[in-house]
Short mmCIF file of C-alpha atoms in Angstrom, two decimals:
data_model
loop_
_atom_site.label_atom_id
_atom_site.label_comp_id
_atom_site.label_asym_id
_atom_site.label_seq_id
_atom_site.Cartn_x
_atom_site.Cartn_y
_atom_site.Cartn_z
CA MET H 1 10.09 292.50 27.08
CA ALA H 2 13.45 293.37 27.15
CA ASN H 3 12.44 296.41 29.19
CA ASP H 4 11.11 294.53 32.09
CA VAL H 5 14.92 293.39 32.99
CA THR H 6 16.22 294.88 36.38
CA LEU H 7 20.07 295.67 37.65
CA ARG H 8 18.82 292.88 40.28
CA GLN H 9 18.83 290.18 37.53
CA LEU H 10 21.77 291.16 35.75
CA ARG H 11 23.73 291.43 38.91
CA TYR H 12 22.71 287.74 40.39
CA PHE H 13 23.19 286.69 36.20
CA ALA H 14 26.82 287.71 36.35
CA ALA H 15 27.57 286.27 39.46
CA ALA H 16 26.52 283.11 37.95
CA ALA H 17 28.28 283.49 35.58
CA ARG H 18 31.36 283.87 37.26
CA THR H 19 31.33 281.45 39.91
CA GLY H 20 29.86 278.58 37.86
CA ARG H 21 27.17 277.92 40.54
CA PHE H 22 23.66 279.38 42.16
CA SER H 23 24.80 278.32 45.01
CA MET H 24 27.90 280.09 45.28
CA ALA H 25 26.22 283.23 43.07
CA ALA H 26 23.82 283.16 46.15
CA ALA H 27 26.06 283.20 48.93
CA ASP H 28 28.46 285.96 47.06
CA GLU H 29 25.13 288.20 46.36
CA HIS H 30 23.71 287.53 50.05
CA VAL H 31 20.44 286.38 48.73
CA SER H 32 18.89 282.79 48.70
CA GLN H 33 19.64 280.58 45.96
CA SER H 34 15.96 280.50 44.42
CA ALA H 35 16.53 284.19 44.21
CA VAL H 36 19.48 283.61 41.93
CA THR H 37 17.60 280.58 40.03
CA ASN H 38 14.42 282.77 39.57
CA ALA H 39 16.09 285.69 38.49
CA VAL H 40 18.01 283.53 35.59
CA LEU H 41 14.94 281.98 34.64
CA ALA H 42 13.28 285.57 34.16
CA LEU H 43 16.05 286.62 32.19
CA GLU H 44 15.50 283.32 30.05
CA ALA H 45 11.96 283.85 29.62
CA GLN H 46 12.18 287.66 28.63
CA LEU H 47 15.54 286.82 26.20
CA GLY H 48 13.62 283.87 24.64
CA VAL H 49 17.24 281.85 24.99
CA ARG H 50 18.95 279.63 27.59
CA LEU H 51 21.81 281.32 29.11
CA PHE H 52 23.26 278.14 31.03
CA ASP H 53 23.31 274.80 30.42
CA ARG H 54 22.66 273.14 33.74
CA HIS H 55 25.14 269.96 35.10
CA PRO H 56 24.61 267.97 38.27
CA HIS H 57 27.88 269.91 39.53
CA GLY H 58 26.90 273.58 38.14
CA VAL H 59 26.25 275.55 35.17
CA THR H 60 28.09 277.09 32.43
CA LEU H 61 27.12 279.91 29.65
CA THR H 62 25.59 278.95 26.25
CA PRO H 63 26.69 280.95 23.81
CA GLU H 64 23.96 282.63 23.71
CA GLY H 65 24.79 283.46 27.43
CA HIS H 66 28.22 284.08 26.75
CA ASN H 67 27.09 287.09 24.27
CA PHE H 68 24.73 288.34 26.64
CA HIS H 69 26.99 288.08 29.61
CA GLN H 70 29.40 290.25 27.95
CA ARG H 71 26.39 292.81 27.06
CA ALA H 72 25.90 292.71 30.92
CA ARG H 73 28.83 293.22 31.82
CA GLU H 74 29.30 296.21 30.05
CA VAL H 75 26.21 297.51 31.74
CA LEU H 76 26.74 296.69 35.17
CA ASP H 77 30.47 298.14 35.14
CA SER H 78 29.18 301.70 33.52
CA LEU H 79 27.09 301.52 36.56
CA ASP H 80 29.85 301.08 38.90
CA ASP H 81 32.06 303.81 37.39
CA ALA H 82 29.20 306.40 37.22
CA LEU H 83 28.14 305.69 41.27
CA ARG H 84 32.14 305.89 42.07
CA GLU H 85 33.12 308.69 40.13
CA PRO H 86 32.99 311.89 41.93
CA GLY H 87 35.36 309.71 44.64
CA PHE H 88 38.36 309.63 42.38
CA GLN H 89 39.12 313.50 41.27
CA ARG H 90 39.21 312.28 37.67
CA TYR H 91 40.09 315.90 36.34
CA ALA H 92 42.68 316.55 38.57
CA LEU H 93 45.09 313.86 38.27
CA ARG H 94 47.70 313.72 35.41
CA GLY H 95 50.75 312.15 34.54
CA ALA H 96 52.28 308.63 33.43
CA VAL H 97 51.93 304.90 34.66
CA ARG H 98 54.22 302.54 33.44
CA ILE H 99 53.16 298.79 33.63
CA ALA H 100 54.14 295.41 31.97
CA ALA H 101 51.74 292.74 31.53
CA SER H 102 52.00 289.10 29.62
CA TYR H 103 50.62 287.97 26.86
CA THR H 104 47.15 286.11 28.18
CA VAL H 105 46.70 289.01 30.71
CA LEU H 106 46.98 291.90 28.07
CA GLY H 107 44.82 289.76 25.46
CA TYR H 108 41.90 288.77 27.46
CA PHE H 109 41.86 290.16 30.79
CA LEU H 110 43.13 294.01 30.37
CA PRO H 111 41.80 295.92 27.40
CA ASP H 112 37.84 296.90 28.94
CA LEU H 113 39.81 297.35 32.21
CA LEU H 114 42.56 300.06 30.86
CA ALA H 115 39.53 301.33 28.80
CA ARG H 116 37.51 301.92 32.41
CA PHE H 117 40.64 303.48 33.63
CA ARG H 118 41.34 306.18 30.67
CA ARG H 119 37.42 307.21 30.57
CA ARG H 120 37.97 308.13 34.46
CA TYR H 121 41.52 309.32 34.27
CA PRO H 122 41.66 310.79 30.58
CA ASP H 123 44.97 313.26 30.99
CA VAL H 124 46.98 309.89 32.73
CA GLU H 125 49.26 308.11 30.10
CA LEU H 126 49.57 304.25 30.26
CA ASP H 127 52.87 303.15 29.07
CA LEU H 128 52.49 299.61 28.46
CA VAL H 129 54.82 296.72 28.31
CA ASP H 130 54.18 293.12 26.73
CA LEU H 131 56.42 291.04 29.01
CA ASP H 132 56.79 287.61 30.15
CA ARG H 133 55.93 286.64 33.91
CA PRO H 134 59.67 286.37 34.71
CA ASP H 135 60.55 289.14 32.82
CA ILE H 136 57.58 291.42 34.85
CA GLU H 137 59.06 290.26 37.97
CA ALA H 138 62.43 291.30 37.36
CA ALA H 139 61.51 294.76 36.08
CA VAL H 140 59.20 295.50 38.92
CA ALA H 141 62.41 294.33 41.04
CA ARG H 142 64.33 296.59 39.37
CA GLY H 143 61.96 299.05 39.18
CA GLU H 144 61.82 300.18 35.81
CA VAL H 145 57.82 299.65 35.82
CA GLU H 146 55.71 300.60 38.58
CA LEU H 147 53.22 297.69 38.38
CA GLY H 148 52.94 294.52 36.68
CA VAL H 149 49.85 292.29 35.48
CA ALA H 150 50.62 288.84 35.52
CA LEU H 151 49.26 285.17 36.40
CA LEU H 152 50.11 285.19 39.92
CA SER H 153 49.03 281.27 39.81
CA ASN H 154 52.86 281.16 38.56
CA VAL H 155 54.52 283.34 40.87
CA GLU H 156 56.90 281.55 43.33
CA ARG H 157 57.20 283.09 46.67
CA ARG H 158 54.58 286.06 46.28
CA GLU H 159 55.99 287.81 49.52
CA ARG H 160 58.56 288.94 47.38
CA PHE H 161 56.41 291.67 46.14
CA GLY H 162 53.38 293.89 46.97
CA HIS H 163 50.57 291.61 45.12
CA GLN H 164 47.14 291.67 44.79
CA VAL H 165 44.95 289.21 43.52
CA LEU H 166 42.37 290.52 40.79
CA VAL H 167 40.52 287.64 39.27
CA ARG H 168 40.52 283.71 39.96
CA SER H 169 39.31 282.16 37.25
CA ARG H 170 38.21 278.45 37.03
CA ARG H 171 39.53 276.11 34.50
CA GLN H 172 37.17 273.97 32.46
CA LEU H 173 37.21 271.19 30.39
CA TRP H 174 36.96 272.08 26.46
CA THR H 175 35.56 269.80 24.04
CA ALA H 176 33.85 269.84 20.56
CA SER H 177 30.75 269.75 20.09
CA GLY H 178 28.79 266.07 20.97
CA HIS H 179 31.98 265.13 22.22
CA PRO H 180 31.41 262.11 24.62
CA LEU H 181 33.09 264.04 27.41
CA ALA H 182 30.40 266.57 27.07
CA GLN H 183 27.84 264.69 27.45
CA ALA H 184 29.26 263.30 31.06
CA SER H 185 28.21 264.43 33.65
CA ALA H 186 31.51 266.47 35.68
CA PRO H 187 34.27 264.02 33.95
CA SER H 188 37.14 263.06 36.24
CA LEU H 189 41.28 263.93 35.29
CA ALA H 190 41.12 260.19 35.11
CA ASP H 191 38.20 260.42 32.21
CA ILE H 192 39.96 263.37 30.29
CA ALA H 193 43.27 261.18 30.54
CA GLY H 194 41.69 258.46 28.03
CA HIS H 195 41.26 261.19 25.28
CA PRO H 196 44.09 263.08 23.01
CA TYR H 197 44.79 266.22 24.83
CA ILE H 198 45.80 269.35 23.07
CA LEU H 199 48.70 271.47 25.55
CA LEU H 200 48.65 275.03 25.53
CA GLU H 201 52.29 276.19 25.97
CA MET H 202 51.90 279.70 25.85
CA ASP H 203 52.22 281.90 29.45
CA GLU H 204 53.63 278.96 31.06
CA GLY H 205 51.00 276.82 30.10
CA GLU H 206 52.44 273.32 30.07
CA ARG H 207 53.97 274.31 33.50
CA SER H 208 50.70 274.96 35.30
CA ALA H 209 48.70 272.13 33.48
CA LEU H 210 51.37 268.91 34.28
CA ALA H 211 51.43 270.53 37.98
CA TYR H 212 47.06 269.94 38.46
CA TRP H 213 47.66 266.66 36.60
CA HIS H 214 50.68 265.23 38.66
CA ALA H 215 49.20 266.41 41.57
CA HIS H 216 46.51 264.14 40.45
CA GLY H 217 49.15 261.39 39.93
CA LEU H 218 48.17 261.25 36.26
CA GLN H 219 49.13 262.17 32.90
CA PRO H 220 47.47 263.40 29.99
CA ASP H 221 47.82 261.57 26.56
CA ILE H 222 49.35 265.14 24.76
CA ALA H 223 48.59 264.62 20.94
CA PHE H 224 49.26 268.62 20.15
CA ARG H 225 51.60 271.29 21.51
CA THR H 226 50.51 274.89 20.35
CA ARG H 227 51.57 278.45 21.58
CA SER H 228 48.65 280.01 19.73
CA MET H 229 45.47 280.23 21.31
CA GLU H 230 43.24 280.39 17.71
CA ALA H 231 45.15 276.73 16.86
CA LEU H 232 44.05 275.14 20.11
CA ARG H 233 40.74 276.32 19.71
CA GLY H 234 40.51 274.93 15.88
CA LEU H 235 41.83 271.66 17.20
CA VAL H 236 39.36 271.41 19.60
CA ALA H 237 36.47 272.56 17.95
CA HIS H 238 37.35 269.97 15.28
CA GLY H 239 37.66 267.04 17.34
CA PHE H 240 41.35 266.59 17.42
CA GLY H 241 41.83 266.24 21.12
CA VAL H 242 40.59 268.00 24.39
CA THR H 243 41.78 270.78 26.76
CA MET H 244 41.58 272.35 30.13
CA LEU H 245 41.77 275.88 30.12
CA SER H 246 40.24 278.80 32.13
CA ASP H 247 37.43 280.88 32.08
CA MET H 248 39.10 284.23 31.45
CA VAL H 249 39.90 282.79 28.02
CA TYR H 250 37.02 280.81 26.70
CA ARG H 251 35.36 281.75 23.91
CA PRO H 252 32.33 279.43 22.69
CA TRP H 253 33.16 279.38 18.98
CA SER H 254 36.35 278.54 16.70
CA LEU H 255 37.56 281.26 13.94
CA GLU H 256 35.93 278.58 11.92
CA GLY H 257 32.45 279.31 13.47
CA ARG H 258 32.69 276.03 15.29
CA LYS H 259 31.26 275.29 19.02
CA ILE H 260 33.68 274.61 21.70
CA GLU H 261 31.87 273.49 24.93
CA ALA H 262 33.03 274.13 28.24
CA VAL H 263 32.15 271.11 31.34
CA PRO H 264 33.08 271.35 34.66
CA ILE H 265 35.34 268.65 36.15
CA THR H 266 34.88 266.83 38.99
CA ASP H 267 38.26 266.91 40.81
CA ALA H 268 40.19 269.81 42.44
CA VAL H 269 41.56 271.60 40.07
CA PRO H 270 43.12 275.11 41.12
CA PRO H 271 41.78 278.55 39.63
CA MET H 272 44.01 280.49 37.46
CA GLU H 273 44.82 283.72 39.56
CA ALA H 274 46.11 286.77 37.41
CA GLY H 275 47.20 290.10 39.29
CA LEU H 276 49.16 293.34 40.34
CA LEU H 277 53.09 293.23 41.29
CA TRP H 278 54.51 295.83 42.95
CA HIS H 279 57.76 296.49 44.06
CA PRO H 280 56.91 296.12 48.21
CA GLN H 281 59.49 299.22 49.41
CA ALA H 282 58.76 301.35 45.99
CA ARG H 283 56.26 304.53 46.98
CA LEU H 284 53.98 304.41 43.93
CA ALA H 285 53.65 307.67 42.54
CA LYS H 286 50.29 309.23 42.28
CA PRO H 287 48.93 307.81 38.49
CA ALA H 288 50.07 303.90 39.70
CA GLU H 289 48.76 304.10 42.85
CA ALA H 290 45.03 305.29 41.12
CA PHE H 291 45.47 302.45 38.83
CA ARG H 292 46.77 300.06 41.67
CA GLN H 293 43.56 300.97 43.46
CA PHE H 294 41.32 301.41 40.31
CA MET H 295 42.07 297.91 39.71
CA ILE H 296 41.61 296.28 43.05
CA TYR H 297 38.05 297.51 43.01
CA ALA H 298 36.77 297.09 39.57
CA CYS H 299 37.85 293.42 40.01
CA GLY H 300 36.19 293.39 43.55
CA VAL H 301 38.52 290.80 44.73
#
């Protein structure tokens, strides 16, 4: 039955997973909402699993949906690479590109894209440096790296650089399975404030999180602070508290195998934006320009 799955179904499913709403997926794909709904229902029937949990304000991937989404993206990305490849002169380009990236984008966003770029440009060397966002900005400004990949949400005065948003990742509430907030229909920040909160301090997480809490005149009840993503997952999964993080870093299980739920939030919480930075006056060498162009349209933002 899986042989009956179509590329259109995969594309509509991936759009729904990316946006968290069938209506937004339909708008992105320029089709009716019923086309997206029917594609997802057909996939669920063919696979024999539920891919999404439905909520009044959107949908979230089930653990099975999360795993299938990763496979579906591999298929769609491979097809996209194959269709675009003739225009890239892949074997004609040689050299190196020096890139600085922050912890979050290096761990959760870049690896697959780097692998795709290397397949397309096998003779281009990727010189990758792991830096914090302020150090990335300084390195780009001094010309020590050609491109930076960082959380643009945290960059002040982006106009100082050439920049391009590559991904906008919505923030959702993470809870243990069976937590009262997981049963609510799109809880508000005021609802979340009544429960112990786990604050991620990695990659300026505290600064960005407190900014949108304070924008709503609220304060989370911080029970734990940690710089470890896996420690945070374990604490959430064991019910020590809840947190709000982006879909980019979401995984449905902790290391111990306990389930973590992702729940849409009623209040307007800004998405996490990751993207490219480069010196506005510098002329990028051909390998760096190829990497920049590849990233822009591989991400499709």
